[in-house]
PDB file of C-alpha atoms in Angstrom:
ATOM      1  CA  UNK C   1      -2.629 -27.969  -6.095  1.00 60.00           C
ATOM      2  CA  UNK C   2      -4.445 -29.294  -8.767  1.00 61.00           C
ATOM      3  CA  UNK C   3      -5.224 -25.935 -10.292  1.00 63.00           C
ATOM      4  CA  UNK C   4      -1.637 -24.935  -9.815  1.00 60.00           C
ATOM      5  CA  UNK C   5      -0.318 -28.001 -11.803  1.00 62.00           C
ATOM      6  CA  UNK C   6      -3.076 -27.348 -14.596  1.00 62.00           C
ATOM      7  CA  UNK C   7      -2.234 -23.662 -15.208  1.00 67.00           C
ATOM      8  CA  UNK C   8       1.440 -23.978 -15.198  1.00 82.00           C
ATOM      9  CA  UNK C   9       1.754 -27.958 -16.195  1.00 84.00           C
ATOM     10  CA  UNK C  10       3.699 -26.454 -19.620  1.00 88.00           C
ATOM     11  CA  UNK C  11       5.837 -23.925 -18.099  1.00 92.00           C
ATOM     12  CA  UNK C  12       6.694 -26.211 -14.808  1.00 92.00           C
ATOM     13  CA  UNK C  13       7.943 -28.676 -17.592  1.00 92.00           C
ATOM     14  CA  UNK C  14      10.027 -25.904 -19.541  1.00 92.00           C
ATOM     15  CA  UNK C  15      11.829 -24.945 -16.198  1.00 93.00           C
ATOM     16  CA  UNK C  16      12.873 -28.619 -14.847  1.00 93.00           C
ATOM     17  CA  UNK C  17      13.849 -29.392 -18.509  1.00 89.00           C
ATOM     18  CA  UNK C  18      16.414 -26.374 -18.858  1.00 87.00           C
ATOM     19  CA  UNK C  19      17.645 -26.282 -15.170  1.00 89.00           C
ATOM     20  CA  UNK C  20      18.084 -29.961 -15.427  1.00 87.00           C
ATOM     21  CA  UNK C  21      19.937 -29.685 -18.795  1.00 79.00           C
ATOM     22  CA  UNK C  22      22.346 -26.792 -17.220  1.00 78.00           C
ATOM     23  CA  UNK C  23      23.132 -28.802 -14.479  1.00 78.00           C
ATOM     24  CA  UNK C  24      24.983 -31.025 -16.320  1.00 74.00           C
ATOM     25  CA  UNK C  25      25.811 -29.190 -19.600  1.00 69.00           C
ATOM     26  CA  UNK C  26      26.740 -25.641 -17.869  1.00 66.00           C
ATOM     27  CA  UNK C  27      24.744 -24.060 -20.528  1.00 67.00           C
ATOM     28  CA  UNK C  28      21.146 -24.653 -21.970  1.00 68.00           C
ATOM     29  CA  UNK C  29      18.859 -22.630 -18.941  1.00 78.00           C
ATOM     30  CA  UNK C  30      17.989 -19.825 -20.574  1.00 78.00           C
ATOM     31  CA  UNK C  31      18.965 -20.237 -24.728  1.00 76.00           C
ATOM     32  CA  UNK C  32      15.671 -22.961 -23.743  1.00 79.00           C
ATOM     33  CA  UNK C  33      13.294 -21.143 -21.307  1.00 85.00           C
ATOM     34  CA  UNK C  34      13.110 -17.822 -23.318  1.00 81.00           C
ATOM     35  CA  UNK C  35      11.655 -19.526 -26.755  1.00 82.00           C
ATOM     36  CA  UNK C  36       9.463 -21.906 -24.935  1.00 85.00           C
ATOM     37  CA  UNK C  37       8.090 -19.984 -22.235  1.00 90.00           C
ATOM     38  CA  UNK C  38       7.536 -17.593 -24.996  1.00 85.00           C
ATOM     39  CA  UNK C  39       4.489 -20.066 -26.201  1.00 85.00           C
ATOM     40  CA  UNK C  40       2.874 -19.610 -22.767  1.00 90.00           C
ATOM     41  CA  UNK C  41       3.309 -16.205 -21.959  1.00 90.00           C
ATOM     42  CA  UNK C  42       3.513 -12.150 -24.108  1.00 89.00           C
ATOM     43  CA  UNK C  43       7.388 -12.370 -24.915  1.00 85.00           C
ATOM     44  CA  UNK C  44       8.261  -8.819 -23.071  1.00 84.00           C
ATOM     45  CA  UNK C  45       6.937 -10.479 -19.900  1.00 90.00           C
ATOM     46  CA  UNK C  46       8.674 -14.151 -20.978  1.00 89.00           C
ATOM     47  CA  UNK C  47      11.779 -11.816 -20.980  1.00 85.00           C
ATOM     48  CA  UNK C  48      11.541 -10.827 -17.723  1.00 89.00           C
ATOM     49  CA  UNK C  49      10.661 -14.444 -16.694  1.00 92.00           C
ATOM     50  CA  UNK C  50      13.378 -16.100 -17.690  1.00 89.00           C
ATOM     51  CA  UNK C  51      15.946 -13.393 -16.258  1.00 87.00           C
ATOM     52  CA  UNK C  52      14.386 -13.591 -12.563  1.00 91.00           C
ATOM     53  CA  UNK C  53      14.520 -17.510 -12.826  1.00 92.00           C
ATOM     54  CA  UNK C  54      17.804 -17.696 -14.422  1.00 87.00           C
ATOM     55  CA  UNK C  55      18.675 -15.338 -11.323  1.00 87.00           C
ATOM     56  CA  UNK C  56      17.602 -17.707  -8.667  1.00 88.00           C
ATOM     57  CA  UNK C  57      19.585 -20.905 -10.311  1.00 86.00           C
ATOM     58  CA  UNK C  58      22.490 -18.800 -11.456  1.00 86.00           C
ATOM     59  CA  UNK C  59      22.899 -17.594  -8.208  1.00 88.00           C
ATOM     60  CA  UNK C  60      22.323 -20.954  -6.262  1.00 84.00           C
ATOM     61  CA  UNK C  61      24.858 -22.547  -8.122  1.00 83.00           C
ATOM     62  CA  UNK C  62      27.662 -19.826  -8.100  1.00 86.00           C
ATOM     63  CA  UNK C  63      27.550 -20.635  -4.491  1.00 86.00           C
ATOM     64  CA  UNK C  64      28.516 -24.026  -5.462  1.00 84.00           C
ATOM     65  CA  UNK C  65      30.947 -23.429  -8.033  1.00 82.00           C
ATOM     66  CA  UNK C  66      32.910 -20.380  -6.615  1.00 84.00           C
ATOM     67  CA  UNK C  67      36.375 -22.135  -5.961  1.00 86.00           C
ATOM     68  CA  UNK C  68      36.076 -22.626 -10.308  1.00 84.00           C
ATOM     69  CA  UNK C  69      34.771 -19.241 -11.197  1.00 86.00           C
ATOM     70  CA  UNK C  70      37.241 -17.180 -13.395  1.00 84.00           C
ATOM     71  CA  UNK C  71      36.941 -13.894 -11.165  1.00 88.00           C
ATOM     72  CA  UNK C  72      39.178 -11.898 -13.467  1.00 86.00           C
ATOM     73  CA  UNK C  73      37.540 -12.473 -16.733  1.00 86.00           C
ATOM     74  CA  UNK C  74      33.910 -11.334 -14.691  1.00 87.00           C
ATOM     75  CA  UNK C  75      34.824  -8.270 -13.794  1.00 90.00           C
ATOM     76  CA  UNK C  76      35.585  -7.347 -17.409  1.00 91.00           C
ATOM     77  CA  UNK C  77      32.649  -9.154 -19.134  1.00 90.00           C
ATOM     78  CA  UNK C  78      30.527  -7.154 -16.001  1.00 89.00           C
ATOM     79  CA  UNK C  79      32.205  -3.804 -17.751  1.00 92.00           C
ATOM     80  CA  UNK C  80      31.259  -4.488 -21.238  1.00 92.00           C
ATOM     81  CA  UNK C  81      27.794  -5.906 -20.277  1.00 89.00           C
ATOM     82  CA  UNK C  82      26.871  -2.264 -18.405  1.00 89.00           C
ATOM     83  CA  UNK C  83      28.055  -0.552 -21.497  1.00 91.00           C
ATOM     84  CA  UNK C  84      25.652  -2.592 -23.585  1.00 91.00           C
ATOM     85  CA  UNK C  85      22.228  -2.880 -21.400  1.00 87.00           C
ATOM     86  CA  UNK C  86      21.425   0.963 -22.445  1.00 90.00           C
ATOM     87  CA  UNK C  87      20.925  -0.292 -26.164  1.00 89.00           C
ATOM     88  CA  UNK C  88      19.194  -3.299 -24.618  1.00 87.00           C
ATOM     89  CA  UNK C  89      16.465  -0.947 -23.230  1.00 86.00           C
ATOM     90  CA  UNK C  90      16.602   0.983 -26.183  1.00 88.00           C
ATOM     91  CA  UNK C  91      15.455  -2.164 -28.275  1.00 86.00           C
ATOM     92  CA  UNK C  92      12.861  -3.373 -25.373  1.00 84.00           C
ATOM     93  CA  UNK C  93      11.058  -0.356 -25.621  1.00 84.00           C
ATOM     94  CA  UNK C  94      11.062   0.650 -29.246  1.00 87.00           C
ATOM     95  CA  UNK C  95       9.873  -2.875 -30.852  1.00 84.00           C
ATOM     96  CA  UNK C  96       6.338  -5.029 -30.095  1.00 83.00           C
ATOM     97  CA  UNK C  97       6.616  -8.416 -28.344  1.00 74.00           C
ATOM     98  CA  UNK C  98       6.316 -10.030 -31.850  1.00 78.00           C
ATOM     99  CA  UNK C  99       9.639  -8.561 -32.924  1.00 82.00           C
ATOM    100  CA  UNK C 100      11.151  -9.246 -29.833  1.00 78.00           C
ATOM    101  CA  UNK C 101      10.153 -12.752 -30.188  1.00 74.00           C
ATOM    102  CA  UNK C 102      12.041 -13.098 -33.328  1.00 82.00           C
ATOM    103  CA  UNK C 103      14.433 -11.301 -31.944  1.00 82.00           C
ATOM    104  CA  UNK C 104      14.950 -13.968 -29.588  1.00 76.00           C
ATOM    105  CA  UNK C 105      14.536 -16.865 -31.490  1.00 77.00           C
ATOM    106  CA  UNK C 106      16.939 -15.797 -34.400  1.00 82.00           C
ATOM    107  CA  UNK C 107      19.905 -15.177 -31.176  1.00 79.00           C
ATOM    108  CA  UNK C 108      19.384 -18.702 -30.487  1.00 74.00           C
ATOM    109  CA  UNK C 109      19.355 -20.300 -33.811  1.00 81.00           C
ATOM    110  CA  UNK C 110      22.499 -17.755 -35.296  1.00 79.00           C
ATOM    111  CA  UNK C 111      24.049 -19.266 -31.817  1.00 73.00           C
ATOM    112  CA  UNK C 112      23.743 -22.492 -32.258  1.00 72.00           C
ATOM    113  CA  UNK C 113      24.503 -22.607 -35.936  1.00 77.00           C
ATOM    114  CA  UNK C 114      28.009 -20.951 -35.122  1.00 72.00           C
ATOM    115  CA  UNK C 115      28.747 -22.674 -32.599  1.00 67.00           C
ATOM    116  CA  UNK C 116      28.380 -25.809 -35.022  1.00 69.00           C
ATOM    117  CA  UNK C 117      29.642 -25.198 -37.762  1.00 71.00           C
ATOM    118  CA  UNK C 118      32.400 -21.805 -37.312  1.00 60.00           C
ATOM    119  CA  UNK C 119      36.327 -23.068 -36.769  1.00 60.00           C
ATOM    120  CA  UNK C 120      37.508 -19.392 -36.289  1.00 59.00           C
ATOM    121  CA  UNK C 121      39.441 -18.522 -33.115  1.00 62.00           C
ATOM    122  CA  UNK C 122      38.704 -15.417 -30.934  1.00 66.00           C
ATOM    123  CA  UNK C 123      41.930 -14.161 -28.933  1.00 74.00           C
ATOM    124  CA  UNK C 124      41.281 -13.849 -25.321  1.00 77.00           C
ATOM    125  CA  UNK C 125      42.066 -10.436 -24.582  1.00 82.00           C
ATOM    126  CA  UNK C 126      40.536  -7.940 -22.317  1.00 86.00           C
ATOM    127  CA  UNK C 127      39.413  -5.409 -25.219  1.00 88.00           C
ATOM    128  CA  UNK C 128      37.527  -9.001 -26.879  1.00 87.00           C
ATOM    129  CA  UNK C 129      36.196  -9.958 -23.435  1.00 89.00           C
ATOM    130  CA  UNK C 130      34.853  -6.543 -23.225  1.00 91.00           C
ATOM    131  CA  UNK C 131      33.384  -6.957 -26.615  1.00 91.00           C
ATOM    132  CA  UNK C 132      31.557 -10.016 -25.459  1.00 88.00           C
ATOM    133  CA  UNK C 133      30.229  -8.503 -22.398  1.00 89.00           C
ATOM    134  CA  UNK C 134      28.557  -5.404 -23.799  1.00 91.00           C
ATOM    135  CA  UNK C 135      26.254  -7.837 -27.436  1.00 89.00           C
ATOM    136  CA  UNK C 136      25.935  -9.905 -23.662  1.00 85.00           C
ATOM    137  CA  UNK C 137      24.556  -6.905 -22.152  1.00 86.00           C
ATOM    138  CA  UNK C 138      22.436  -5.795 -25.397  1.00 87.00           C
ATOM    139  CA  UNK C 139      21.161  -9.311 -25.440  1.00 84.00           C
ATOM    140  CA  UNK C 140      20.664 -10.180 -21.994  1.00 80.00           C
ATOM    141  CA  UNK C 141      18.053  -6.544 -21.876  1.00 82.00           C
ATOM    142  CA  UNK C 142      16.451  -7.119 -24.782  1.00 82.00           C
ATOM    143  CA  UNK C 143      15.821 -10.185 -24.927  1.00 76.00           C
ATOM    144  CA  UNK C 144      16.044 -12.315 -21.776  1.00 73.00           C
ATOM    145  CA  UNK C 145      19.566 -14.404 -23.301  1.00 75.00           C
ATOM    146  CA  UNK C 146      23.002 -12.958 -22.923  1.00 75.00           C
ATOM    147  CA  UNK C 147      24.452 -16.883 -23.028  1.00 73.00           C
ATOM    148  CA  UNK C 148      25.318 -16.923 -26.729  1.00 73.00           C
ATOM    149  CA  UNK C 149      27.752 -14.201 -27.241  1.00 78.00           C
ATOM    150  CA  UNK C 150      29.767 -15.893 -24.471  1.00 78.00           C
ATOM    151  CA  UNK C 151      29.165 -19.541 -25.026  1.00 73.00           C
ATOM    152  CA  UNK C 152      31.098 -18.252 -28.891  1.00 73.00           C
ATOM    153  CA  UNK C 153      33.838 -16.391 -27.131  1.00 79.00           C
ATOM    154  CA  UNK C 154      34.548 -19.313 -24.687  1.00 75.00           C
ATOM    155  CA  UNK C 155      34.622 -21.713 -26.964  1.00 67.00           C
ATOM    156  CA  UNK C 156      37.669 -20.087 -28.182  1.00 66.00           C
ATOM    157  CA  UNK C 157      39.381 -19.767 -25.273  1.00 70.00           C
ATOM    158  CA  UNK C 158      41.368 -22.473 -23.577  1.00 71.00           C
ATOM    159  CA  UNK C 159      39.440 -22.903 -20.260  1.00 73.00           C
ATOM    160  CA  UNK C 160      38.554 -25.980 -18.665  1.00 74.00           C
ATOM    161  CA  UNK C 161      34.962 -26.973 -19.122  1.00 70.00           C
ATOM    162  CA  UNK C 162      34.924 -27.077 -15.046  1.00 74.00           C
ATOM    163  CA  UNK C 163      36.132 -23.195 -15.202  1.00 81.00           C
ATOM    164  CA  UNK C 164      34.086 -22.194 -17.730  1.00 77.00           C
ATOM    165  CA  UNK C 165      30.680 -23.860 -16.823  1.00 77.00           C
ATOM    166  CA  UNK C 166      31.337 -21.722 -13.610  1.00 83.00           C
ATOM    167  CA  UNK C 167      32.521 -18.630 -14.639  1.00 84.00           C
ATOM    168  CA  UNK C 168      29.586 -18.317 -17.204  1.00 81.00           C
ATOM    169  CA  UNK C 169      27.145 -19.297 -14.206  1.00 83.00           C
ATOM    170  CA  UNK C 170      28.552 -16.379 -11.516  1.00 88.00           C
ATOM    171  CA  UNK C 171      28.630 -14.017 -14.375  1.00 86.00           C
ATOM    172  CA  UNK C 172      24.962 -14.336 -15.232  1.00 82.00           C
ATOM    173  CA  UNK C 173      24.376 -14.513 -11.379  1.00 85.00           C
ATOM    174  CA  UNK C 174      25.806 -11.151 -11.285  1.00 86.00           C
ATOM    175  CA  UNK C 175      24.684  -9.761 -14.626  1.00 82.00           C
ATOM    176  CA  UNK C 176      20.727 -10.591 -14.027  1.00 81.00           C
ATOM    177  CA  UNK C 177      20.658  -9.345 -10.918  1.00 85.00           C
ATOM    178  CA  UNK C 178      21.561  -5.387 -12.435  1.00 84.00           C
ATOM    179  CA  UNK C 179      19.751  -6.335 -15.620  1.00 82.00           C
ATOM    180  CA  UNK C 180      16.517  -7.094 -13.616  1.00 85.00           C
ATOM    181  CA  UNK C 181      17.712  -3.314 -11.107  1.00 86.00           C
ATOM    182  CA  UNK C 182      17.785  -1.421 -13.982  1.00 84.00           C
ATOM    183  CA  UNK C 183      14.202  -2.496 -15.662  1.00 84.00           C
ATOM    184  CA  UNK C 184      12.969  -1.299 -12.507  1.00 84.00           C
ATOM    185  CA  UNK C 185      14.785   1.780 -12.222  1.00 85.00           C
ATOM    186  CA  UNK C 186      13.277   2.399 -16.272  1.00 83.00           C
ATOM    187  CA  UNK C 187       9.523   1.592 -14.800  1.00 85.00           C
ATOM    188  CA  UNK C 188       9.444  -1.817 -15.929  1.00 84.00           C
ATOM    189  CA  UNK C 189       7.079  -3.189 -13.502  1.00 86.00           C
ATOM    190  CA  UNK C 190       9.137  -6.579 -12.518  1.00 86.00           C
ATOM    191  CA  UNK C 191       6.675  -7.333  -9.608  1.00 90.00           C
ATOM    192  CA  UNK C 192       3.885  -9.939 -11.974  1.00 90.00           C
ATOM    193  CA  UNK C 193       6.372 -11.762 -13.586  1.00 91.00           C
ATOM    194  CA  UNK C 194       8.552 -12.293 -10.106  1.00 90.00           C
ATOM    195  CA  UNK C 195       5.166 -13.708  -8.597  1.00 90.00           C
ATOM    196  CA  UNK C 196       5.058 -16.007 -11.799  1.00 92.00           C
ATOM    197  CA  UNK C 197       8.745 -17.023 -11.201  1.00 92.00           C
ATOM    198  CA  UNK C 198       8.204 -17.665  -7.337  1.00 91.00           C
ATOM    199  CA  UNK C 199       5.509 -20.103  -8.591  1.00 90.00           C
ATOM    200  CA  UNK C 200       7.736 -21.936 -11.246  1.00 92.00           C
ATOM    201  CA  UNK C 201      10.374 -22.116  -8.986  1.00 92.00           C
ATOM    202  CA  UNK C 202      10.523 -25.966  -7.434  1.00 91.00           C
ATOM    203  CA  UNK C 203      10.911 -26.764 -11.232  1.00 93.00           C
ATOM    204  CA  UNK C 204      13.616 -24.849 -11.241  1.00 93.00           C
ATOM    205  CA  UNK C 205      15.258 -26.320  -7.633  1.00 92.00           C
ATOM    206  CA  UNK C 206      14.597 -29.595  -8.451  1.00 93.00           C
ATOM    207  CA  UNK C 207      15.688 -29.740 -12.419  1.00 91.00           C
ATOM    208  CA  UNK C 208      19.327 -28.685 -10.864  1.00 89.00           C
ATOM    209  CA  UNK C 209      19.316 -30.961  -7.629  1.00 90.00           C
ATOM    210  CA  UNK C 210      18.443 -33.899 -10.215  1.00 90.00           C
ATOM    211  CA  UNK C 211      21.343 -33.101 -12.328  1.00 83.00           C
ATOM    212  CA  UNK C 212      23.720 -32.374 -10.108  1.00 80.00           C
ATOM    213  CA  UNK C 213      22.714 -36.081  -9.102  1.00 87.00           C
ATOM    214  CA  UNK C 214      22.934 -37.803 -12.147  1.00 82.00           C
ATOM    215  CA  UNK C 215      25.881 -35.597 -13.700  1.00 75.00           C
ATOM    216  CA  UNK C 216      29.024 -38.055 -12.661  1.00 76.00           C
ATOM    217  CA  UNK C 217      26.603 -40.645 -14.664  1.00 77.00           C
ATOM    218  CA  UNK C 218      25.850 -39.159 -17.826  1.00 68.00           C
ATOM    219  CA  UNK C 219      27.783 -38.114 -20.653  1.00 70.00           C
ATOM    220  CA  UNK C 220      27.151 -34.015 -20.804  1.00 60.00           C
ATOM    221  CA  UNK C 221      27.845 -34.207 -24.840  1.00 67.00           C
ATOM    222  CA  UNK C 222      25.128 -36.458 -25.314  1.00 71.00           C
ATOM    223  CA  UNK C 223      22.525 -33.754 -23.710  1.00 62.00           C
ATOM    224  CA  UNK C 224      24.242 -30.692 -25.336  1.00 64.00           C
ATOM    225  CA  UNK C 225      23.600 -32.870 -28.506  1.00 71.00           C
ATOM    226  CA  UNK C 226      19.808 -33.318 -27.694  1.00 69.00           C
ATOM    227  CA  UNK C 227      20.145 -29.743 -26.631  1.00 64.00           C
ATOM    228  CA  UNK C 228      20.543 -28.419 -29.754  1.00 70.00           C
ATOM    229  CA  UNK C 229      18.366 -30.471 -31.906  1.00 76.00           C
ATOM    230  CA  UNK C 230      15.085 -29.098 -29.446  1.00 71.00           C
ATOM    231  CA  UNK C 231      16.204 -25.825 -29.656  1.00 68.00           C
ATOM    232  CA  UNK C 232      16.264 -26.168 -33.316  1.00 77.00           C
ATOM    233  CA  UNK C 233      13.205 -27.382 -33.493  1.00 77.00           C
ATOM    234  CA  UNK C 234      11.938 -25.344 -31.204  1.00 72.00           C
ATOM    235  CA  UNK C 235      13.204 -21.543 -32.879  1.00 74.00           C
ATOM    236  CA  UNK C 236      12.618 -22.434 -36.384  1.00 81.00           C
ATOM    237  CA  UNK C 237       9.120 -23.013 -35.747  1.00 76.00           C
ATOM    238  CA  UNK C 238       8.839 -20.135 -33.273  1.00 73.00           C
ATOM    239  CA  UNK C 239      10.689 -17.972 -36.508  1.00 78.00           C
ATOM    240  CA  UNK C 240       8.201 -19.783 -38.819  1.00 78.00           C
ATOM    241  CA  UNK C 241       4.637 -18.803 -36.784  1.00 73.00           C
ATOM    242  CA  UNK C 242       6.170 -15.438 -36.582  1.00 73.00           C
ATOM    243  CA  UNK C 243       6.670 -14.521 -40.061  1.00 78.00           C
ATOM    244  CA  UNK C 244       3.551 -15.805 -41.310  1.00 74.00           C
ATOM    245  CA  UNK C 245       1.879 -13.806 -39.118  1.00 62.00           C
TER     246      UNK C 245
END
């Protein structure tokens, strides 16, 4: 045990952190894990990571939130994001873990900044839901985060934080699970990094039992607040170490 806490003390902490932060935000669990479990592990295999954890939690709480899911707007987004995953692959192959690293940390930052500071509105529409899927699916392949092109699209859109906290979860729930079918089906070897996610996973279980608990207590715009500022943090220094590389 004590070996197991000292070789994964940092990533155990990264994983109880974003699940607990999701819990009660709806968003947070992977636009977290990817830069900072980037620090601990090569980014290709931090991609995979974070899409085999954010499979078990998005699919343990789309259990839970399936009488608020938007069904209708999945199946499109699902559409678009199958379209898009070919590109995905196309990027996870061509470009070194470095790149993809930026890659991932400029997604994040580009994100958050928009989501901050843009007033534009996108029209929900089924050819702009599409849209949104497929840069989803593009993302989601090559670089472990699909979360932002939605969380933009969303924000437009005149659903209930209830219904969208839950139809983001089940979509991501559904979206991972293909995401993580079709590295195999490429020869992307999936099988070291699911071992490593097995072993991070009571983080995981316990960051979204806690928040589920303390959720009714605690004001979510408060934590999306502190959300933002550590992911700030977090990417431009990530973006920083990168370039001066």
């Amino acid at each position: 045990m004590e070996q197991y806490l000292a070789a994964h003390a940092g990533p155990l902490m990264v994983v109880f952190v974003a699940s607990f932060l999701q819990s009660i935000t709806g968003f947070g669990l992977v636009m977290i894990m990817a830069p900072l479990l980037m620090m601990f592990y090569d980014p290709k295999f931090a991609v995979i990571l974070v899409i085999l954890i954010a499979s078990f939690g998005n699919l343990s709480q789309a259990v839970v939130l399936r009488k608020e899911t938007a069904y209708h707007m999945i199946l499109w987004l699902f559409v678009g994001s199958l379209a898009g995953q070919p590109l995905g692959h196309l990027f996870y192959r061509s470009f070194p873990s470095e790149f993809i690293r930026l890659w991932v940390n400029v997604i994040v930052l580009f994100s958050i900044t928009t989501m901050l500071i843009a007033n534009w509105k996108v029209r929900q529409c089924r050819r702009n839901t599409l849209i949104t899927g497929a840069i989803a699916g593009v993302t989601s392949v090559s670089a472990g985060i699909g979360g932002p092109p939605l969380l933009i699209y969303f924000a437009s859109t005149d659903m209930t934080p209830a219904v969208l906290r839950a139809t983001s979860i089940t979509f991501f729930a559904v979206c991972n699970v293909c995401v993580l079918i079709s590295y195999a089906v490429t020869g992307v070897n999936v099988m070291p990094a699911f071992q490593e996610a097995v072993m991070l996973l009571p983080a995981l279980l316990f960051g979204i039992g806690l928040g589920y608990v303390v959720f009714p207590h605690i004001p979510s715009n408060l934590f999306r607040k502190i959300l933002f500022v550590v992911l700030y943090i977090v990417c431009s220094y990530s973006v920083y170490t990168t370039l001066i590389k």
